Each structure stands twice: as C-alpha cells, then as structure tokens.
Short mmCIF file of C-alpha atoms in Angstrom, two decimals:
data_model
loop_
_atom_site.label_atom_id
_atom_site.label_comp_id
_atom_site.label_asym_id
_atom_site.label_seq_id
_atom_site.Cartn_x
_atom_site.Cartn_y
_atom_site.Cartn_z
CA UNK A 14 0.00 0.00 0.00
CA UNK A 15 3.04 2.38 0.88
CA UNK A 16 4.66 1.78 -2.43
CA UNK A 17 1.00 1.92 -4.50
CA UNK A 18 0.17 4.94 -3.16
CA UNK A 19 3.58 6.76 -3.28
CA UNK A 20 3.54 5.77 -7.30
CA UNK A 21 0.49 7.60 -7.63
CA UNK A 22 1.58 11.09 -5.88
CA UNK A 23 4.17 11.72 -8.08
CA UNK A 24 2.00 11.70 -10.93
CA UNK A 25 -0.39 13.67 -9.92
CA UNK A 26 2.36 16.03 -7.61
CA UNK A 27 5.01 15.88 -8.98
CA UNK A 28 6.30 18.51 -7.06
CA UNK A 29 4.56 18.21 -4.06
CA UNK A 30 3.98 14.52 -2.99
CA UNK A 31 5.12 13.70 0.49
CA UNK A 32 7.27 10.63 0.21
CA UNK A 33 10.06 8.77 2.44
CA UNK A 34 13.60 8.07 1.00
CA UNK A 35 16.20 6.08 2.62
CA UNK A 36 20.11 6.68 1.65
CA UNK A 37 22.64 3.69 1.19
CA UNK A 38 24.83 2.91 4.05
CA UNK A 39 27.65 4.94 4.85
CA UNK A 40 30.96 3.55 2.83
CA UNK A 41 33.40 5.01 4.85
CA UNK A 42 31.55 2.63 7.98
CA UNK A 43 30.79 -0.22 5.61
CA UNK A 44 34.52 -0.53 5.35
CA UNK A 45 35.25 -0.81 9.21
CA UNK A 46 32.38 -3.51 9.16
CA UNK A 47 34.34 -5.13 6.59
CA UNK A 48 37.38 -4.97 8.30
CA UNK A 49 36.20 -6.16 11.54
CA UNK A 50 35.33 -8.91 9.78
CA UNK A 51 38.51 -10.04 8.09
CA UNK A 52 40.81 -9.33 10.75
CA UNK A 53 38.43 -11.88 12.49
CA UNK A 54 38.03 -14.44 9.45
CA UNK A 55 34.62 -14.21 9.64
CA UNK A 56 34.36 -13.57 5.78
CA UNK A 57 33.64 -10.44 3.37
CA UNK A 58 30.08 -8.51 3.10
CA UNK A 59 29.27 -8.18 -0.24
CA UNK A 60 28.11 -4.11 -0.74
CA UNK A 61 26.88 -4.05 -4.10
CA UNK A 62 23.07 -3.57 -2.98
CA UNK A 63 20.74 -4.29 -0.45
CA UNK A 64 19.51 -7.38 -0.88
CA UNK A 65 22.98 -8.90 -1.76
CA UNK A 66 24.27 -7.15 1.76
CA UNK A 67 21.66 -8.84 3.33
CA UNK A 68 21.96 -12.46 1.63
CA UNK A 69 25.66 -11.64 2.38
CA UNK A 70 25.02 -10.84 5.73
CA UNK A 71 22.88 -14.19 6.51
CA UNK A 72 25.54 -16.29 5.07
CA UNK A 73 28.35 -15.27 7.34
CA UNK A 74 26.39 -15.78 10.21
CA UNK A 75 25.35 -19.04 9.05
CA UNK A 76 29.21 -19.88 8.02
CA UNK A 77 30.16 -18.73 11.59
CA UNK A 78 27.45 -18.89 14.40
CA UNK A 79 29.31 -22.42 15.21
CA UNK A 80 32.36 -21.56 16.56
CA UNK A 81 30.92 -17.55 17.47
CA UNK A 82 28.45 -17.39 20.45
CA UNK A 83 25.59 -15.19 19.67
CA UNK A 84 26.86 -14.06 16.19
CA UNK A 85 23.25 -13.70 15.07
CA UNK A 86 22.32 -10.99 17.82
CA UNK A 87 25.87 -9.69 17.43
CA UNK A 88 26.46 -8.45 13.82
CA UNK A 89 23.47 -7.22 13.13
CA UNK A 90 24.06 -4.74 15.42
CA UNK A 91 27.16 -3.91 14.26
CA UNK A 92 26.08 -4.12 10.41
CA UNK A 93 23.23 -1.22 11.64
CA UNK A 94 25.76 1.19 12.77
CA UNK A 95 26.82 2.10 8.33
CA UNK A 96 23.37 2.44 8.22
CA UNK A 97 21.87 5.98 7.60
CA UNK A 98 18.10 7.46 9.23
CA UNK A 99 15.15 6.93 6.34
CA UNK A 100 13.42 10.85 5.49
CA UNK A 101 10.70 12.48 4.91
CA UNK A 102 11.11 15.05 1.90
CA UNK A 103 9.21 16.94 -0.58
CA UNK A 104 9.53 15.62 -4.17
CA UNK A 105 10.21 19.19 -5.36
CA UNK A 106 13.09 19.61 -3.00
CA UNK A 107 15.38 16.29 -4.24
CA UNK A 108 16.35 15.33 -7.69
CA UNK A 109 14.44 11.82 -8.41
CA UNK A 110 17.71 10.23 -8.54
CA UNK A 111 17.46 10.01 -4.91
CA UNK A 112 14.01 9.61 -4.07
CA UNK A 113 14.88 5.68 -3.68
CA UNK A 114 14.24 3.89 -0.82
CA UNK A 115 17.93 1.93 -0.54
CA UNK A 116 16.61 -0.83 2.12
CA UNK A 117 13.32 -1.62 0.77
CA UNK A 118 14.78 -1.44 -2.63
CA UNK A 119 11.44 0.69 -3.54
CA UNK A 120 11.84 3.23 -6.15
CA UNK A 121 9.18 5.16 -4.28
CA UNK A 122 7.62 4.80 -0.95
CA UNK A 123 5.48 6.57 1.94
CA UNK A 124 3.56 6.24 5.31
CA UNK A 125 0.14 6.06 4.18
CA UNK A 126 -0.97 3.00 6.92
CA UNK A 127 -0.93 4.72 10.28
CA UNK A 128 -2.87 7.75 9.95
CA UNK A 129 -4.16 7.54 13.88
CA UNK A 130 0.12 7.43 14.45
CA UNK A 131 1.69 10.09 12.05
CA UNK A 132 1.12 13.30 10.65
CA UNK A 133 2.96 12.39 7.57
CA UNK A 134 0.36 9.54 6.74
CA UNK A 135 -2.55 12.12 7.66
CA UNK A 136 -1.00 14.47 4.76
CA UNK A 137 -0.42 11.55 2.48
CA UNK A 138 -3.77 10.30 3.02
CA UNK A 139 -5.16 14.29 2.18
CA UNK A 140 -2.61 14.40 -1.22
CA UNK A 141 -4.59 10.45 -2.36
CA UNK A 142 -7.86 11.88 -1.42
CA UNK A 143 -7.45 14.77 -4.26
CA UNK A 144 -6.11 12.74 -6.41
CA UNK A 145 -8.55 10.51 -7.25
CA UNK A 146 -10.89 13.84 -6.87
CA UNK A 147 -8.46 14.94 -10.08
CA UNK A 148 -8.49 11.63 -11.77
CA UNK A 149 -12.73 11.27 -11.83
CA UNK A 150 -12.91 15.27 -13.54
CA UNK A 151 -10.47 14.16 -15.91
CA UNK A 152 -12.77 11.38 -16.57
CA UNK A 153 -15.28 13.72 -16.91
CA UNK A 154 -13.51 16.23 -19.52
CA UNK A 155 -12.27 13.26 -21.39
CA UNK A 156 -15.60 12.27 -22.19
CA UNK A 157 -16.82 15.66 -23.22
CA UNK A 158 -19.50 16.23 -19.87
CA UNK A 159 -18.95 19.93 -18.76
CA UNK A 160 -17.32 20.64 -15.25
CA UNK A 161 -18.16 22.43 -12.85
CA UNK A 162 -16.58 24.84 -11.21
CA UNK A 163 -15.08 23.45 -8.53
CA UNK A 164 -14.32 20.70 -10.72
CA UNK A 165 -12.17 22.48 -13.03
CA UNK A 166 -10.63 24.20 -9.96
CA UNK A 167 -9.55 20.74 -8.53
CA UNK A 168 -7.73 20.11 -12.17
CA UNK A 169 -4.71 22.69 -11.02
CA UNK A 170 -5.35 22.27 -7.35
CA UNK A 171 -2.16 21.15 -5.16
CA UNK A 172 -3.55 21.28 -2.00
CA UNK A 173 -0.21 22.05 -0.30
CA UNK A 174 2.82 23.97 -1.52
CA UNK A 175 6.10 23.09 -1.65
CA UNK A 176 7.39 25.13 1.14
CA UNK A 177 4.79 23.61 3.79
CA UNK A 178 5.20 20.07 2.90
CA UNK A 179 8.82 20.59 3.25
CA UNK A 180 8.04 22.03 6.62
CA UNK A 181 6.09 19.23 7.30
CA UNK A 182 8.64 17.13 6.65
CA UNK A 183 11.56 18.76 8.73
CA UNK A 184 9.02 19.11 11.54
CA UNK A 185 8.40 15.56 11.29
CA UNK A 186 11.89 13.93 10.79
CA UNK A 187 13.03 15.51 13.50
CA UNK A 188 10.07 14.49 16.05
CA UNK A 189 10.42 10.95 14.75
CA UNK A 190 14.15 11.32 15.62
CA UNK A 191 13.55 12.59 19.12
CA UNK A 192 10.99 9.69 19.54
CA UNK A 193 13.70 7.24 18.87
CA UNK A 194 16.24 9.05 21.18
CA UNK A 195 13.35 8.94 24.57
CA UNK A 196 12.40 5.12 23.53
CA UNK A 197 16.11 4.50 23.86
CA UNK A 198 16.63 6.37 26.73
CA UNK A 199 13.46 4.97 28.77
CA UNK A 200 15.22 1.24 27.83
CA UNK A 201 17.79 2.16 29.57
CA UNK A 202 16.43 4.09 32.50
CA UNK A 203 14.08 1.39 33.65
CA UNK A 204 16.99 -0.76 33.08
CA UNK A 205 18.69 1.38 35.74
CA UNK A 206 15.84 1.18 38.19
CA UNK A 207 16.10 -2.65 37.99
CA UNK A 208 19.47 -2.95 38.34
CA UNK A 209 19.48 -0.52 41.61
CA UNK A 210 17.62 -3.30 43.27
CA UNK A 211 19.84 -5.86 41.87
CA UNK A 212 22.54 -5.89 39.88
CA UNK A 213 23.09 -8.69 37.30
CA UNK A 214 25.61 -10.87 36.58
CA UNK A 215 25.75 -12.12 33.52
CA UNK A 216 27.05 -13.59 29.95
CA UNK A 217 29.18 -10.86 28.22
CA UNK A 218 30.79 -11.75 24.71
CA UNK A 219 34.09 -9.82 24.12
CA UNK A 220 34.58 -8.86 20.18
CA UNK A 221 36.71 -6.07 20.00
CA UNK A 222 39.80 -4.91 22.59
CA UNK A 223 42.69 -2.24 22.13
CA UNK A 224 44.56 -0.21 24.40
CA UNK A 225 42.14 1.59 25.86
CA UNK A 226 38.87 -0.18 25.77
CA UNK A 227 37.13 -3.72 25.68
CA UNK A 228 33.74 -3.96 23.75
CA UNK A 229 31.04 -6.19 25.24
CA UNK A 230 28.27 -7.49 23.90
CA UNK A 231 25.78 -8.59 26.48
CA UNK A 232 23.24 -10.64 24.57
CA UNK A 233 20.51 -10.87 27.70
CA UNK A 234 20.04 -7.18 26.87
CA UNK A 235 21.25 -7.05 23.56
CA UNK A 236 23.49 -4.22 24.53
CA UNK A 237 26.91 -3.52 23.71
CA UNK A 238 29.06 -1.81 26.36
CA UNK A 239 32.50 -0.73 26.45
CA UNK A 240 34.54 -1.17 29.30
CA UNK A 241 37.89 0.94 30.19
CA UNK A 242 40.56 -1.49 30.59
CA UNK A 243 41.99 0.48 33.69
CA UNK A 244 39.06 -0.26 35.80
CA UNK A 245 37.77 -4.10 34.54
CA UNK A 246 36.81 -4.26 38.13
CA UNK A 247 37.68 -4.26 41.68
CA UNK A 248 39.78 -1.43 40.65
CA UNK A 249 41.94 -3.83 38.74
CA UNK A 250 43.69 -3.86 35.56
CA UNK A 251 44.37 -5.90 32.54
CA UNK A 252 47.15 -6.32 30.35
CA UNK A 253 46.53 -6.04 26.79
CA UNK A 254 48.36 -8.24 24.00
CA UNK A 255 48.20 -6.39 20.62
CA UNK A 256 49.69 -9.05 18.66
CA UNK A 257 47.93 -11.73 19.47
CA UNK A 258 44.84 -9.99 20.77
CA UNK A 259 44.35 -11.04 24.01
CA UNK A 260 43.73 -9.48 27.48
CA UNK A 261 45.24 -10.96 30.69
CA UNK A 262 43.99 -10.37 34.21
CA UNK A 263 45.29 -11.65 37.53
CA UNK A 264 42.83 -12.12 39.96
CA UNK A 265 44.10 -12.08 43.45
CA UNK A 266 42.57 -14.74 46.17
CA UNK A 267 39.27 -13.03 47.85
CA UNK A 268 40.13 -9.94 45.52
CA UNK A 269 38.10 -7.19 47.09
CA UNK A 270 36.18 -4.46 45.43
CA UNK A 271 36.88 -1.06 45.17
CA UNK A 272 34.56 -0.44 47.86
CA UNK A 273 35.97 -2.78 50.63
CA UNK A 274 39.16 -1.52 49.27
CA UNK A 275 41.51 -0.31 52.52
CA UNK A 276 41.25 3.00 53.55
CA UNK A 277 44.24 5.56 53.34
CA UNK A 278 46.52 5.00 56.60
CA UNK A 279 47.13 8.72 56.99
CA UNK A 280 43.25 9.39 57.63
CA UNK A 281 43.37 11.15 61.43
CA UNK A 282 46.83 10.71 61.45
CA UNK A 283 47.33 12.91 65.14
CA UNK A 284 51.48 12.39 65.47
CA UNK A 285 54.95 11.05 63.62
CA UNK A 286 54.51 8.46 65.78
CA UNK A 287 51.11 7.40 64.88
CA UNK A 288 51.62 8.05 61.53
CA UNK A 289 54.76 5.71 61.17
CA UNK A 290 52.71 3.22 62.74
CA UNK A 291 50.40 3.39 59.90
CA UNK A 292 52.99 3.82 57.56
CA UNK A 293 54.28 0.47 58.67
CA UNK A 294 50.22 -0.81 58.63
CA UNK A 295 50.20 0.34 55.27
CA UNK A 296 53.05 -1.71 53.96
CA UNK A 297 51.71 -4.89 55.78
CA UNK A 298 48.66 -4.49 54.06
CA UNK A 299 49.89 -4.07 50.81
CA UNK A 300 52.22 -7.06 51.03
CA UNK A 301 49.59 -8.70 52.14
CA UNK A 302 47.60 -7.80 48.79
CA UNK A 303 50.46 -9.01 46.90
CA UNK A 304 50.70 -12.30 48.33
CA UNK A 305 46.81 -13.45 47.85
CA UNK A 306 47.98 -11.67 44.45
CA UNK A 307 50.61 -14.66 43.67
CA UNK A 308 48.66 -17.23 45.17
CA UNK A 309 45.72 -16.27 42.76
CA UNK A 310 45.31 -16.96 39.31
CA UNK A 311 45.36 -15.66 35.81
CA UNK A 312 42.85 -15.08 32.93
CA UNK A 313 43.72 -14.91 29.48
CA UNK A 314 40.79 -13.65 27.39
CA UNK A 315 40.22 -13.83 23.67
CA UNK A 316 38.60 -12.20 20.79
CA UNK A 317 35.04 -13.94 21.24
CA UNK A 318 35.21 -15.73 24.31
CA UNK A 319 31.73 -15.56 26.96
CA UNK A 320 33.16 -14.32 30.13
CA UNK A 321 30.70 -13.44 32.99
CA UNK A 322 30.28 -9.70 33.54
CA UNK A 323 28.31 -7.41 36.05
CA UNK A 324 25.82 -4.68 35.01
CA UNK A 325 25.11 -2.21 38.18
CA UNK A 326 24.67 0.92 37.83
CA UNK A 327 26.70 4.56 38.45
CA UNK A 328 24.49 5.75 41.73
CA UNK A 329 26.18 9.26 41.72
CA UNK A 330 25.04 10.15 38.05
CA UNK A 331 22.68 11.86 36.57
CA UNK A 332 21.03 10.72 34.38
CA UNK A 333 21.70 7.06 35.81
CA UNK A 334 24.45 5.49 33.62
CA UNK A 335 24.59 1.64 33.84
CA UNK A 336 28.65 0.05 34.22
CA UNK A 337 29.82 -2.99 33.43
CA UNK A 338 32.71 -4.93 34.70
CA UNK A 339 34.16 -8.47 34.82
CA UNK A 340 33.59 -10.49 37.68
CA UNK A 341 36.52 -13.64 38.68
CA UNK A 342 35.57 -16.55 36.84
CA UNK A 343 36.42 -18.19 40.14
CA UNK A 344 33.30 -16.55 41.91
CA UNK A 345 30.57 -18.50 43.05
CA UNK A 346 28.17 -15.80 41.66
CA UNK A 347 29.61 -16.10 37.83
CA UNK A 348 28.81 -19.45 37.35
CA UNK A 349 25.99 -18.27 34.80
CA UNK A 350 24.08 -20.07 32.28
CA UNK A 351 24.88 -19.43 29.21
CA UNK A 352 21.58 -17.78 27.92
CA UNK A 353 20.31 -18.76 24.51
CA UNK A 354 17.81 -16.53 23.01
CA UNK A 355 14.72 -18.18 21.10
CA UNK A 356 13.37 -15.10 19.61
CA UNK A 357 15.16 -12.04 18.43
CA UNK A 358 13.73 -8.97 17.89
CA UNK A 359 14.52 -7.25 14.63
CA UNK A 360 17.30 -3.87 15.00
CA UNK A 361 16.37 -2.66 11.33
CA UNK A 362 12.55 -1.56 11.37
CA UNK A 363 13.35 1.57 13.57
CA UNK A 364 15.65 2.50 11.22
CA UNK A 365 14.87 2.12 7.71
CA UNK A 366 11.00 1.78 7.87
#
C-alpha cells in the first residue's frame, strides 16, 4: 500500500507529494564492518546492494554462528551502525535520482498506513484523497461532460505547496528522531531502576579490545558496552596483548572491590609516631595484597570468548548510567548459564522503515 500509493503522488504532484527516501549505508563505515570482519576471518560482506548485503550478511552468520556465540544478535548490530536514518522530503526539494528507498529497494515509498500514528500519513492520506478527486474530472472532460466549477478548480489544485510540505517534513523527521532518542533512553532508564535493586551478573561476549577499551556485547540485553581497561573491576587492571589480541587479568585470592578496598593509613593521622605506625600498617597491608595476588590466578581472554560480567549501575550520576565490569571466573556468583535466546527482535525496522 506504501509503495501503490507513493507511485500515484508523483503523478499527480510531482512537485509536491510527500514521500520517504532512505540513503545507502555509509561507505566510509561499511569498510570498518568489513574490516572487523577479516581481521576476524569471519568472511567479506558483499556491498553491491541491499539485498545482496543482506543475503551476504545471513551467510556469514550461518558460516560462523558455530564456533561464534551469539553471532546472530551480534552483527546485526554492528552491520546497523553504516546504516543511515530513512526521510521524509518533498519531491520538489530532491532530484528523483534520490528519491529511492535503498533498504526496501522501492523506487518510491510513503507512510500512508498509520494515519491515527503520524502526521505524515494524515497528509499523504489528504494528497490520495485529491487525487482521485483529479483523476474522476479528468474522466469527466475526457468524455466531453462539462465541469463544474469546482471541478475544473480541482484540475490545477495542489492542496499544499512546496514550502509547507517541506516544513512538514523537517518538523516531522526531526520528532520521529527525538521519539527514537526517549524510547532508547526509557530502555535504559528502567533498566537502571532494575538494576538498583539488583545488579546482574551475567554472559558478556568480548569482540573487540585495544589499548584503551574492551567492547562487550551482552546478549541478555542485547546491549553492547565498552569497558575501560583500567578499571575491569575491583579497581583492577588488565594487560593487553596487541599481537595476538588477548587481554590478561590476575585475579588475586578473595580480591576485594573497590569499595571494601583499605582505607588511606594517613586518615586522622594525630602524630609522627602514629603516623609511622600506619605507615608500617600500610606496607603490611599491601604485602599482604600481593601475596593473595601470587597465590591467585590468571585469565587470558580472547577475541570472542563468553566471560561473565556485572551490570550495576553509576548511583552518583545523573542521568543514571549503567557500568559494566568483569567479575573472577572463580566466583561462586559467575557461574551463569549461558543464555540462549529463542526469539530475536529485529534492530532494522526503527531505522529504515
């Protein structure tokens, strides 16, 4: 019906209609998707439209969701960040080069179905209503029976000129883009209410580390998080392997958190004498530290490996922000199961619709 009924307002407004156009992906993005993949020998996207991106797309995570946990929740998401917002426009406004819709592969397309929903479908509706107005008194003049007046006014009639449906449009791209931003945002704020009564532990899927950063992918959400690798947790920190792409952390026995961490030894210090007392407490307690250190263990993570991780959120924040470290694999609490999703709900609709 969307297609149908954008075909028929640019004949009769050419200049006028009110129709939705969707760009092609971003290349400069398309390429770090593509490299992403080959530097993890997950295969090559094919770019040369959408429905070979998308057969493309299918086959590597059909090649690969074997030896990848979660793959099909995973690069999806990643795939949708070279993808650009759909518009609203004015016919008279674009060249019809570009009136395409790339992901529907639609040369022309509209909201006509949700009128109770969307302005834009209200207009669109209005523009179809004249136009088959138009299209009976042409009927009527083609068969010689005189118009009437109001007929023969309908023959040049517009309805709305090029520099309101334009104004439409702008007013509503930019609501429909503030829609998506609150929908997002609520997510994640109720998220943050749940997680102030308790804090998850979880499955979190590592696919991309540097110097600075670990990506996570936690598939019970479907969110991907980044973590900073000076703080993984408990105030620790990891060594990062760029050659080979791995992170190492040494857990120490009964690590504690940052917020059992020891206080400073100079707090109320009152004299040299009670202060070289602490001074002395101080160094017991960190040799301490480092023995449980050695006579804890080591974990080596990879480029895809499940590792459990804990999502709590920043309490001193505003707006709440949501954290997530690693927890010790050792730790009663990560023994998680790994979650397998049955459904999955599609990323691309928002988008590109």
């Amino acid at each position: 019906a969307n297609r149908r009924v954008a075909t028929r307002l640019t004949k009769f407004f050419p200049e006028t209609a009110l129709l939705r156009y969707h760009p092609p992906p971003s290349d400069k993005k398309l390429g770090v998707f593509n490299e992403f993949l080959k530097k993890n020998g997950l295969g090559y996207l094919d770019t040369s439209g959408s429905r070979e991106m998308a057969e493309s797309l299918d086959a590597i995570i059909r090649r690969n969701r074997d030896k990848v946990p979660y793959l099909d929740m995973l690069l999806p998401q990643l795939f949708m960040r070279s993808m650009q917002l759909a518009q609203y426009f004015c016919t008279g406004t674009l060249e019809e080069s570009k009136w395409h819709h790339w992901a529907l592969a639609f040369d022309y397309y509209t909201h006509f179905t949700s009128p109770i929903r969307r302005y834009p479908d209200i207009v669109v509706h209005r523009q179809l209503a004249l136009s088959l107005e138009i299209e009976k008194a042409k009927k009527q003049a083609e068969l010689g029976r005189p118009l009437t007046p109001q007929a023969q006014a309908l023959l040049s009639q517009q309805l709305y000129n090029e520099d309101t449906v334009t104004r439409f449009c702008a007013e509503s791209n930019e609501k429909k883009r503030a829609a998506r931003i609150c929908s997002d945002y609520s997510a994640r704020l109720f998220q943050c209410l749940l997680l102030l009564k308790h804090e998850e532990i979880t499955d979190g899927l590592v696919y991309e580390m540097d110097n600075k950063y670990i990506h996570v992918f936690v598939p019970q959400y479907a969110f991907i998080y980044r973590i900073e690798r000076g703080n993984i947790g408990g105030g620790r920190r990891a060594v990062y392997d760029s050659e080979h792409r791995t992170l190492t952390i040494k857990w120490p026995k009964g690590a504690q958190s940052e917020q059992e961490a020891p206080k400073d030894v100079h707090d109320d210090a009152k004299s040299e004498g009670e202060m070289a007392q602490k001074d002395a407490g101080a160094a017991a307690v960190a040799a301490s530290v480092a023995d449980k250190e050695e006579a804890g263990h080591t974990q080596v993570i990879h480029i895809f490996d499940v590792v459990p991780v804990r999502i709590s959120v920043k309490k001193n924040t505003f707006p709440l922000e949501q954290e997530v470290s690693f927890v010790d694999p050792t730790d009663a609490h990560a023994n998680t199961l790994r979650w397998v999703p049955s459904t999955q709900k599609s990323v691309v609709n928002d988008v590109v619709d």
